[in-house]
Every structure is written in structure tokens, then in C-alpha cells.
PDB file of C-alpha atoms in Angstrom:
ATOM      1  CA  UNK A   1      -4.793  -4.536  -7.755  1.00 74.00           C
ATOM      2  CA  UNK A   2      -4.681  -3.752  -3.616  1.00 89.00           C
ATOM      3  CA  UNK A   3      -7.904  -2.052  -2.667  1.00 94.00           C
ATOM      4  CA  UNK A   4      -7.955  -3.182   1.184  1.00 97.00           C
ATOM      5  CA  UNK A   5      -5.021  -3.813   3.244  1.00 98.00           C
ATOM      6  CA  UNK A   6      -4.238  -4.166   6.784  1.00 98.00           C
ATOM      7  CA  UNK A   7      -2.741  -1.918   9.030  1.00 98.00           C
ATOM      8  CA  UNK A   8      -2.666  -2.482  12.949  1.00 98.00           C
ATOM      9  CA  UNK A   9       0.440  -1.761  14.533  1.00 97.00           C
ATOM     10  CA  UNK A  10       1.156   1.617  16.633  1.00 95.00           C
ATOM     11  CA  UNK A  11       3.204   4.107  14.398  1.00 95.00           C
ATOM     12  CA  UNK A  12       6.405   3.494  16.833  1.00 95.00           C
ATOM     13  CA  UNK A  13       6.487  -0.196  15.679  1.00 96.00           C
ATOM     14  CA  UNK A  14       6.340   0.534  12.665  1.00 97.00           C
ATOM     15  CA  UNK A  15       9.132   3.037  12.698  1.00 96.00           C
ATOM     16  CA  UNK A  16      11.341   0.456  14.197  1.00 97.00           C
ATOM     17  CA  UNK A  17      10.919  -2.095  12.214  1.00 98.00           C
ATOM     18  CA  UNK A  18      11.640   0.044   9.203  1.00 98.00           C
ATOM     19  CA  UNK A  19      14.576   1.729  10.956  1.00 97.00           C
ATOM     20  CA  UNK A  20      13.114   5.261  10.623  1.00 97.00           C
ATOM     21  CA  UNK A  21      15.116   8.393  11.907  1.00 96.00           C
ATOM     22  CA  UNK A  22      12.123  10.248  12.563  1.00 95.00           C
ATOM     23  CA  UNK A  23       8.287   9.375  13.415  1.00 95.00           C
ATOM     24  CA  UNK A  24       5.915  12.153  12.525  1.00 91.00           C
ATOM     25  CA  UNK A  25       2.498  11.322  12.194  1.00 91.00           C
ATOM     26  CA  UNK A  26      -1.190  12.206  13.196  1.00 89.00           C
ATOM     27  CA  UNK A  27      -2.810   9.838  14.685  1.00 86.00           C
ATOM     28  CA  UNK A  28      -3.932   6.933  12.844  1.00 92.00           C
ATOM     29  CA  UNK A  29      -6.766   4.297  13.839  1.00 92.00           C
ATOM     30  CA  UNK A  30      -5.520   0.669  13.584  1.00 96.00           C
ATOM     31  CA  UNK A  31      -7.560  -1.215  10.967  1.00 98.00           C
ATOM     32  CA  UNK A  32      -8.117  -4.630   9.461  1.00 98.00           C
ATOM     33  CA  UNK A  33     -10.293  -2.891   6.648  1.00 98.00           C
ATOM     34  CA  UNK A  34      -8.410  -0.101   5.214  1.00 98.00           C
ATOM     35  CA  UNK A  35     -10.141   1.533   2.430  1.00 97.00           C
ATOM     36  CA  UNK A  36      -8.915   3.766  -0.297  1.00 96.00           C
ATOM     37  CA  UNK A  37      -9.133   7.717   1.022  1.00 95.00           C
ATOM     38  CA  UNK A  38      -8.230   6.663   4.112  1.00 96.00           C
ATOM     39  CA  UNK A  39      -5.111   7.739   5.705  1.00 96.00           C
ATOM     40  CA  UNK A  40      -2.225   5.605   6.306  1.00 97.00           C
ATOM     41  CA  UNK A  41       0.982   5.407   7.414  1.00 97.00           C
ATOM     42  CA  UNK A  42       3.828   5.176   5.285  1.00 98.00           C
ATOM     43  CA  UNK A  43       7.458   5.345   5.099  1.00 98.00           C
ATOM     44  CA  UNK A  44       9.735   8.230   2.888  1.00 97.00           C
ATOM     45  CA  UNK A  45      13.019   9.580   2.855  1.00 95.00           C
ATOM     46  CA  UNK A  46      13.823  13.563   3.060  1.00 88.00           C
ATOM     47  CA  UNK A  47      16.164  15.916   3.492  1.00 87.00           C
ATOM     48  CA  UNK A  48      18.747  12.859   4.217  1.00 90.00           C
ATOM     49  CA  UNK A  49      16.219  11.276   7.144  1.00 95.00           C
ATOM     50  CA  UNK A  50      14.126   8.121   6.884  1.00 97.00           C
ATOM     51  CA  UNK A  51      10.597   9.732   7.861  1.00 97.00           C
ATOM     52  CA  UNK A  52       7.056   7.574   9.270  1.00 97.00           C
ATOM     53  CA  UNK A  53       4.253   9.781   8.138  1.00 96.00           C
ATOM     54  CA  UNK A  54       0.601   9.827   7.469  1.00 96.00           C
ATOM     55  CA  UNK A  55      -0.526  10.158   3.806  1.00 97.00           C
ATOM     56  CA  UNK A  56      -4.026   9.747   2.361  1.00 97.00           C
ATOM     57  CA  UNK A  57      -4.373   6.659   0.352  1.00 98.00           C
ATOM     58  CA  UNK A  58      -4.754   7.436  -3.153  1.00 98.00           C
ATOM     59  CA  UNK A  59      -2.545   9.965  -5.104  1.00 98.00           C
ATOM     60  CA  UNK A  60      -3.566  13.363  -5.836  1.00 97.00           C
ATOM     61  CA  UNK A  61      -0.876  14.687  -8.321  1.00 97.00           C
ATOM     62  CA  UNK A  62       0.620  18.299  -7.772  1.00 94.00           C
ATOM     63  CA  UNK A  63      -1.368  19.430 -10.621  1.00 95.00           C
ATOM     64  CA  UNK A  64      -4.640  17.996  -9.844  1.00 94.00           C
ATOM     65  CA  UNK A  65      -7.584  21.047  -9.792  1.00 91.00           C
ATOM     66  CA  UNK A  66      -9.437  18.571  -6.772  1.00 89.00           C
ATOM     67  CA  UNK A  67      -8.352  15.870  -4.771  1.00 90.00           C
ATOM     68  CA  UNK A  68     -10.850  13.724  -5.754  1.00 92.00           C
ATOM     69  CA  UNK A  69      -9.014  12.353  -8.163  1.00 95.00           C
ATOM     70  CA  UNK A  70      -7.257   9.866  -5.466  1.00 95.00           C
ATOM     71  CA  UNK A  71      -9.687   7.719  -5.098  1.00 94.00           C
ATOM     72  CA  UNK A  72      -8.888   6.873  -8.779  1.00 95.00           C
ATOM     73  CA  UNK A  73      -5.152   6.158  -8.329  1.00 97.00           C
ATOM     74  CA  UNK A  74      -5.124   4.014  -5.226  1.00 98.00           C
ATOM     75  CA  UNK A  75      -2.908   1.481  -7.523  1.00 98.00           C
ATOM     76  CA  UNK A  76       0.187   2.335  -9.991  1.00 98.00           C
ATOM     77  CA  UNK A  77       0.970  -0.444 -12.070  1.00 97.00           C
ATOM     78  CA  UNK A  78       5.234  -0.858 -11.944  1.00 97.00           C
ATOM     79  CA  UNK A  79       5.260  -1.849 -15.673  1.00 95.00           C
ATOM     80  CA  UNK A  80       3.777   1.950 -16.724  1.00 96.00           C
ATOM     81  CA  UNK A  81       4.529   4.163 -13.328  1.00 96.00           C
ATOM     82  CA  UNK A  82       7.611   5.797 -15.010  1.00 95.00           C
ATOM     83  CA  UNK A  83       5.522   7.317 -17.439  1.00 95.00           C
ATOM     84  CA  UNK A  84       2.149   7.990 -17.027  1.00 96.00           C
ATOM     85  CA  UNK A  85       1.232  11.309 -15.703  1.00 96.00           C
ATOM     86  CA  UNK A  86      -0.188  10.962 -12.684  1.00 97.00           C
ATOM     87  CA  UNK A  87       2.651   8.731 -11.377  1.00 97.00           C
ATOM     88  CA  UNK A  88       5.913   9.345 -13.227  1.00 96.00           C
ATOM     89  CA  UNK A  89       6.880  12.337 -10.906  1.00 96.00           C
ATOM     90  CA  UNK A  90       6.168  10.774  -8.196  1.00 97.00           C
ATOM     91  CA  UNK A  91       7.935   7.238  -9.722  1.00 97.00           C
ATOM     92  CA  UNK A  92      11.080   9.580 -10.381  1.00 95.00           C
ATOM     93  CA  UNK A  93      11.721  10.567  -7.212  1.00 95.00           C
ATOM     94  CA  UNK A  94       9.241  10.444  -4.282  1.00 97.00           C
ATOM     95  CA  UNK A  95       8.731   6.200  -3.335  1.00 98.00           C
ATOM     96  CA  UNK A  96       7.746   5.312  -0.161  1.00 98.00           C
ATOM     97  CA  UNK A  97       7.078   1.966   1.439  1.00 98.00           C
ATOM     98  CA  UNK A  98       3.435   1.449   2.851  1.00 98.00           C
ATOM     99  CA  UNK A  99       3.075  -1.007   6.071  1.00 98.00           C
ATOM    100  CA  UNK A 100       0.952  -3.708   5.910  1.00 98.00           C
ATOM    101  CA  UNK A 101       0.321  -6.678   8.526  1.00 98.00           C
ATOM    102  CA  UNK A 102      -1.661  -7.998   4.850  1.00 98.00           C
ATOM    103  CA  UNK A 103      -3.769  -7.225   1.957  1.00 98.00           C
ATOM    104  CA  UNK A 104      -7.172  -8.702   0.266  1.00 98.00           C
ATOM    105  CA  UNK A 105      -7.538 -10.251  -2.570  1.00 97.00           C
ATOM    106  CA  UNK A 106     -10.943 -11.346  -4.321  1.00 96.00           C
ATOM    107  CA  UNK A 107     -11.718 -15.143  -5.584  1.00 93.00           C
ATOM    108  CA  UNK A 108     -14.162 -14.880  -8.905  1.00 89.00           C
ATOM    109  CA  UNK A 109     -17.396 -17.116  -7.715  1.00 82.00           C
ATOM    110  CA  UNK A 110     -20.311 -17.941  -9.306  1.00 75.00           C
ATOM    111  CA  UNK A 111     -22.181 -16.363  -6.902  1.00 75.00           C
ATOM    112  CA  UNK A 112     -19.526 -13.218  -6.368  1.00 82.00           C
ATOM    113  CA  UNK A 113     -16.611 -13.022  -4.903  1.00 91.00           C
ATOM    114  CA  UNK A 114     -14.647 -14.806  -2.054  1.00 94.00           C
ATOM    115  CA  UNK A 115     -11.781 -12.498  -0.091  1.00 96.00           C
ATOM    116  CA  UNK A 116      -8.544 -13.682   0.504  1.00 97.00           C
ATOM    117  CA  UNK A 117      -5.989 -13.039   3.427  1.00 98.00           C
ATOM    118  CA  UNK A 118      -2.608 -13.231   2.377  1.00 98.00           C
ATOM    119  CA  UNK A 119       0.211 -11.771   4.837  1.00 98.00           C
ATOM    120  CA  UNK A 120       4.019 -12.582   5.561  1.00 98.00           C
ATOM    121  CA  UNK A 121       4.216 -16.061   6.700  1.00 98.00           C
ATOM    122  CA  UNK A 122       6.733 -15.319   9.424  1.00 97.00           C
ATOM    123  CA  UNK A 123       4.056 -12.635  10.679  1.00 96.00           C
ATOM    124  CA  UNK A 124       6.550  -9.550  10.215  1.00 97.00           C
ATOM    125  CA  UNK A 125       5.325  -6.347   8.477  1.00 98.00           C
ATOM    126  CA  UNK A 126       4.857  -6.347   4.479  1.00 98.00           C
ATOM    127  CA  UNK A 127       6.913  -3.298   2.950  1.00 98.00           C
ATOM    128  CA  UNK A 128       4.241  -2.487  -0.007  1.00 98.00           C
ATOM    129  CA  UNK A 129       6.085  -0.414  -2.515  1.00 98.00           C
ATOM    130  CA  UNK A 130       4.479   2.926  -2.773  1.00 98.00           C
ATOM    131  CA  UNK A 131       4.470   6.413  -4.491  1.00 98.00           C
ATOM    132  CA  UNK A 132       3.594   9.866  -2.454  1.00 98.00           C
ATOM    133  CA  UNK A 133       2.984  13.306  -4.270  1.00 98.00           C
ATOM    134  CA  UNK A 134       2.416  16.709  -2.119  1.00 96.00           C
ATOM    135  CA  UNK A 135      -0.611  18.863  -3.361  1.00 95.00           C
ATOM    136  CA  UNK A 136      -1.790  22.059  -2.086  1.00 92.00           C
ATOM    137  CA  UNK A 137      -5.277  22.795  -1.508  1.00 89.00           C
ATOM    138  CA  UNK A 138      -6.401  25.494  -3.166  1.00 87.00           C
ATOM    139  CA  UNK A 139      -9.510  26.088  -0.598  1.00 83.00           C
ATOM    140  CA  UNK A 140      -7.869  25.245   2.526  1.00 85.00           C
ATOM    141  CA  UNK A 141      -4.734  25.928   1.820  1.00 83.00           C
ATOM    142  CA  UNK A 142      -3.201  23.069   3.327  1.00 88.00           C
ATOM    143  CA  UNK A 143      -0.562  21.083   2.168  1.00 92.00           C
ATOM    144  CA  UNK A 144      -2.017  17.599   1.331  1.00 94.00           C
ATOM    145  CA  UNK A 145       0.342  13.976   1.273  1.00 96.00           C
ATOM    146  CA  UNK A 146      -1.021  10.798  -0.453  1.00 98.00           C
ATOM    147  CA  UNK A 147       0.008   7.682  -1.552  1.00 98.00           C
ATOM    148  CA  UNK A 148      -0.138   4.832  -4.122  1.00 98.00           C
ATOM    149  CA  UNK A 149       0.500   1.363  -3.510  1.00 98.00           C
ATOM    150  CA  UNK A 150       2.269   0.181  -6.669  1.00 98.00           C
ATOM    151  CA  UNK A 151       1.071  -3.302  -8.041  1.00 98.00           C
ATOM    152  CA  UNK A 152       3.059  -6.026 -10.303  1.00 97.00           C
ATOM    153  CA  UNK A 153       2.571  -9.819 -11.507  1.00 96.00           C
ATOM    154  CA  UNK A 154       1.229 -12.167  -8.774  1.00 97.00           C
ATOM    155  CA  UNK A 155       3.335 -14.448  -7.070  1.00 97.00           C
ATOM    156  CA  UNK A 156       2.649 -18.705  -7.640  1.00 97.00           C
ATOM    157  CA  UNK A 157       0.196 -18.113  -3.635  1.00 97.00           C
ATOM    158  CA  UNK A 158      -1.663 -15.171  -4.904  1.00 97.00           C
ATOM    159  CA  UNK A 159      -2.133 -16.255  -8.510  1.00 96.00           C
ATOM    160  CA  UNK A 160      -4.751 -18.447  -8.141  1.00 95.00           C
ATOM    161  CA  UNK A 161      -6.956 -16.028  -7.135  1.00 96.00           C
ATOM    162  CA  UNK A 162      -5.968 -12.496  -9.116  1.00 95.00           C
ATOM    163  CA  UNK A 163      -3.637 -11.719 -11.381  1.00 95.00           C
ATOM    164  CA  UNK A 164      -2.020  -8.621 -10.036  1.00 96.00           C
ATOM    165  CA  UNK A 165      -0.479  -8.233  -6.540  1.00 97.00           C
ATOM    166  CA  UNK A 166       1.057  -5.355  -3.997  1.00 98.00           C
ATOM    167  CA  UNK A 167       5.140  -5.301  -4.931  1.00 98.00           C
ATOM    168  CA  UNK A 168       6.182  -6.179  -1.732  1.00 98.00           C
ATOM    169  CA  UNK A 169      10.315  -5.221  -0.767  1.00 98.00           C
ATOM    170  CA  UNK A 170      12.598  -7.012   0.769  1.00 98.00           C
ATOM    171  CA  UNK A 171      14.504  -4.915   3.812  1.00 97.00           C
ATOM    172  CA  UNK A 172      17.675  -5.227   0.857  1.00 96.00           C
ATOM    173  CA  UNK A 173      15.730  -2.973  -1.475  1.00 97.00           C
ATOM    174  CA  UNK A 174      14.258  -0.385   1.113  1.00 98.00           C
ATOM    175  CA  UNK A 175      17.610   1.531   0.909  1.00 96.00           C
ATOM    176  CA  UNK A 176      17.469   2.038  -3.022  1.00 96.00           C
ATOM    177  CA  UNK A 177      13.463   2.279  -3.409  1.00 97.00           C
ATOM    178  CA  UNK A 178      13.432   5.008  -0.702  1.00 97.00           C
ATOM    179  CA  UNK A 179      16.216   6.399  -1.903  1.00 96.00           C
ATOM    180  CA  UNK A 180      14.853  10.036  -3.933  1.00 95.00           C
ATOM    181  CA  UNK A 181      18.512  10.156  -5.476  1.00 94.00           C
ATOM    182  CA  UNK A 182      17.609   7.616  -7.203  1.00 93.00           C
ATOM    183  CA  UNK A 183      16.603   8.706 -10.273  1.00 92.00           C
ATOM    184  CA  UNK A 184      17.279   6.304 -12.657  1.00 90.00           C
ATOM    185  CA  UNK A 185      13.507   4.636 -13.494  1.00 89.00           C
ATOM    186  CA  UNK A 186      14.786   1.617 -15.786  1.00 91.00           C
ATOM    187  CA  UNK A 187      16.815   0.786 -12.606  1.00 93.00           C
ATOM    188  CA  UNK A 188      13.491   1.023 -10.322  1.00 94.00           C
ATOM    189  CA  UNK A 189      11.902  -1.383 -12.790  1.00 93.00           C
ATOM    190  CA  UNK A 190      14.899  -3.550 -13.105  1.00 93.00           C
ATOM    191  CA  UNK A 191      15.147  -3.843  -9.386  1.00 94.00           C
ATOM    192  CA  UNK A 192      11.786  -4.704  -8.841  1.00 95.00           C
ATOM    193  CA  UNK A 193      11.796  -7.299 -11.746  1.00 93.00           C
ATOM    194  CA  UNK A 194      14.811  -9.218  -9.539  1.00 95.00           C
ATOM    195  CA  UNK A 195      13.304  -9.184  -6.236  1.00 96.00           C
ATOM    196  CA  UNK A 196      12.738 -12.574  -4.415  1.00 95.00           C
ATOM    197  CA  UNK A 197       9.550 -14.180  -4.533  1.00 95.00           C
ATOM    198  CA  UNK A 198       7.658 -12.931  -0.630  1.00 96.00           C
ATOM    199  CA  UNK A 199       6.508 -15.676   1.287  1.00 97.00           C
ATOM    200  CA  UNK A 200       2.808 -15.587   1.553  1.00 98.00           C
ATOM    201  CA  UNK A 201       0.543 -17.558   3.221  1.00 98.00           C
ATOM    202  CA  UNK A 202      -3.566 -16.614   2.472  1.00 97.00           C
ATOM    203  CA  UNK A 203      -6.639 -18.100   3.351  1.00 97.00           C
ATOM    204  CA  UNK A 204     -10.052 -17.239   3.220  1.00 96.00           C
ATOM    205  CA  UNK A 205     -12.124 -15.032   4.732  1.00 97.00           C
ATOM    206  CA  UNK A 206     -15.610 -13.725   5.193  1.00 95.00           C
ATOM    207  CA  UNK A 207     -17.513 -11.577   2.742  1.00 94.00           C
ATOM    208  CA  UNK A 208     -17.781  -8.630   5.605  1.00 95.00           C
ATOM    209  CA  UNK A 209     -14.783  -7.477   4.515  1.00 96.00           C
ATOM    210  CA  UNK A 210     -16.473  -6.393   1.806  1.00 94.00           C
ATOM    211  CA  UNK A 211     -18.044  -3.328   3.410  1.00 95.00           C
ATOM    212  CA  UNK A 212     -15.836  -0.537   4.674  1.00 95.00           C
ATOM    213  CA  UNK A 213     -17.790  -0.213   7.655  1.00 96.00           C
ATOM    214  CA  UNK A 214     -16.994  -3.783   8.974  1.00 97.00           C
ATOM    215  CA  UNK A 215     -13.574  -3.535  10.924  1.00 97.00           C
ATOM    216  CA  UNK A 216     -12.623  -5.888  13.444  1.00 97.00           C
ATOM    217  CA  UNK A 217      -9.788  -8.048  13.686  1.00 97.00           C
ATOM    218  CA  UNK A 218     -12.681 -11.115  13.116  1.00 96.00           C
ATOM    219  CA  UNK A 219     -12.195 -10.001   9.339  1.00 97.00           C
ATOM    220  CA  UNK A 220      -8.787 -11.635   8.897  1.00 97.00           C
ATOM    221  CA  UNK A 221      -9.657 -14.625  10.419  1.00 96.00           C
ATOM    222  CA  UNK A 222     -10.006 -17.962   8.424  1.00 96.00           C
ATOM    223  CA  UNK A 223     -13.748 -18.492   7.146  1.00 91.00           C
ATOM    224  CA  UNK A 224     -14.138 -22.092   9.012  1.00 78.00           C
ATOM    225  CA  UNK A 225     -13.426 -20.049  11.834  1.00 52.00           C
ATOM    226  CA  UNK A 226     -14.268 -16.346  12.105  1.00 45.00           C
ATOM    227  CA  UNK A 227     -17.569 -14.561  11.260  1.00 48.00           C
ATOM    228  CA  UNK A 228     -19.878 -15.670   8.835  1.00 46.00           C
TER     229      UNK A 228
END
């Protein structure tokens, strides 16, 4: 799974580096701790533009009665997306790409577990594969965006240490995974099953990571040498 990720950069880089037509966001804290609820920025297509925006990390389907179900569906799992309920709506036609500078994994210890930092080893934004829905409040009334970051087999760096990983795009697929034309879900799954292998790099890192309050860029640094 991907239940912390990090996310740093101001909106505008992002936008550029994912060649976005239009940046529209609220305003967004950078964080090297970002925890499920949270909001996020991430990258969709509509109405024929490429669109930054700011969604709430963890999906609330159109039909949910509460949006508390999204801190439930932080993950979508590529093999079953296309047809479970929550997602397959979403799956059909509403992917987005969610910007990461990296993501945490966990090491199984004896005595716990151990986080890993593993991020693009040319230092260039991760495009996570995502999902976004649009629900509408029923108490506020507000119109409500959030977001799924879809997960798939580990690659040979982030095996060791769990075996599921972030799907992570290559700038080739942004065009047909954004795409909401797209409708054709054995093709999403096919694509995603041919994409290269990312090159990771990960170390180690300290256990503060573990609580949401901790957030400081110390967090990604390797454990010999950041906090304790």
C-alpha cells in the first residue's frame, strides 16, 4: 500500500513539470509526512485542459451518505479498480496523477517496523497513478474532490521491504492515463502491466515518521544521518 508520501514542491512546479494548461488550487502546505485526509495536489484532465488541483486524499464515492469513508480508500489496488464499487467509476473515467518527491514504505522488525524512503533516483517528481471522484456534501453543500493513489506489484528496490507499491507513470503514459476518453479498462490494466520498471533508490529512515504530527524535511533523511 502508500499511506505517507511526500509532497514539497510549490503547485507552479508542479504544473510545469506535468505540462498542465491550467493551475487551480487552494493553497497547500508542503510536507514530508503526508497523511491520508489530507489534501493534496494532483493532476486531471477536463473539459479538453490538463488541470493542477487540490483533492482530499482518500476517495469519497458520489454515492457515499458521509465522507468518512475516505479514509478507508486511500489505496485502489490496479488488479480490482475496474470493478469494485467504490473505484470502478472513478477507474472508468476520472484518473489523475498524484505528485510525489517519494513515498514510505515499512520494514517488518522484530521490534516493529523500520520506514523506508524510496524516491526517483534522478530526483524528478514521481507521477503516482491516481483516481478522483466529486461528491457533494449534503450538509455544506459543497462540492468535495478526493483522490486514490492506485497500488500494484513492487518493483525488485521496493520488494524487499513490502509487497505492494504506488504505480508510478512514465511521462509516455500521462497522455493515455489522464486521458477520461479513455474508457477502455482492460487497456488501463494492460498499460499499466507494460510500463518500465521506475528507478528507485530508498533508504532508511527514522521511526518519527511514524506520527503525523512529525513533519520536517529531517524525516527523509537517511537514519545514520538524520534524527533519531
Amino acid at each position: 500500500m502508500c499511506g505517507r508520501f511526500v509532497q514539497t514542491q510549490e503547485a507552479e512546479n508542479y504544473g510545469a513539470y506535468f505540462s498542465v494548461d491550467v493551475v487551480q488550487t487552494d493553497e497547500v502546505l508542503k510536507s514530508w509526512n503526508v497523511a491520508p485526509t489530507k489534501q493534496v495536489y494532483a493532476v486531471a484532465e477536463h473539459g479538453g485542459d490538463r488541470l493542477l488541483g487540490t483533492f482530499g486524499w482518500g476517495l469519497v464515492p458520489f454515492w457515499a451518505k458521509d465522507r468518512k469513508i475516505g479514509s478507508r480508500l486511500i489505496n485502489a489496488r490496479i488488479e480490482t479498480a475496474g470493478v469494485k464499487p467504490a473505484f470502478r467509476d472513478s477507474f472508468a473515467a476520472r484518473r489523475c496523477i498524484v505528485p510525489a518527491d517519494g513515498f514510505y514504505e515499512w520494514e517488518p522488525k522484530d521490534r516493529g517496523k523500520l520506514p523506508h524512503y524510496f524516491y526517483a533516483t534522478d530526483q524528478r517528481p514521481l507521477a503516482l497513478a491516481g483516481l478522483w471522484a466529486s461528491w457533494d456534501d449534503p450538509e455544506s453543500g459543497d462540492r468535495v474532490r478526493t483522490c486514490t493513489i492506485v497500488t500494484g506489484k513492487p518493483s525488485d528496490v521496493v520488494s524487499p521491504i513490502h509487497d505492494r507499491m504506488p504505480v508510478i507513470l512514465p511521462e509516455s503514459a500521462w497522455g493515455p492515463w489522464l486521458d477520461p476518453d479513455n474508457r477502455d479498462s482492460d487497456g488501463i490494466r494492460d498499460l499499466v502491466a507494460s510500463l518500465p520498471v521506475p528507478d528507485l533508490s530508498e533508504h532508511a529512515v527514522s521511526t518519527l515518521v511514524n506520527r503525523v504530527a512529525n513533519d520536517v524535511p529531517d524525516l527523509i533523511k537517511p537514519l545514520e544521518s538524520g534524527v533519531v
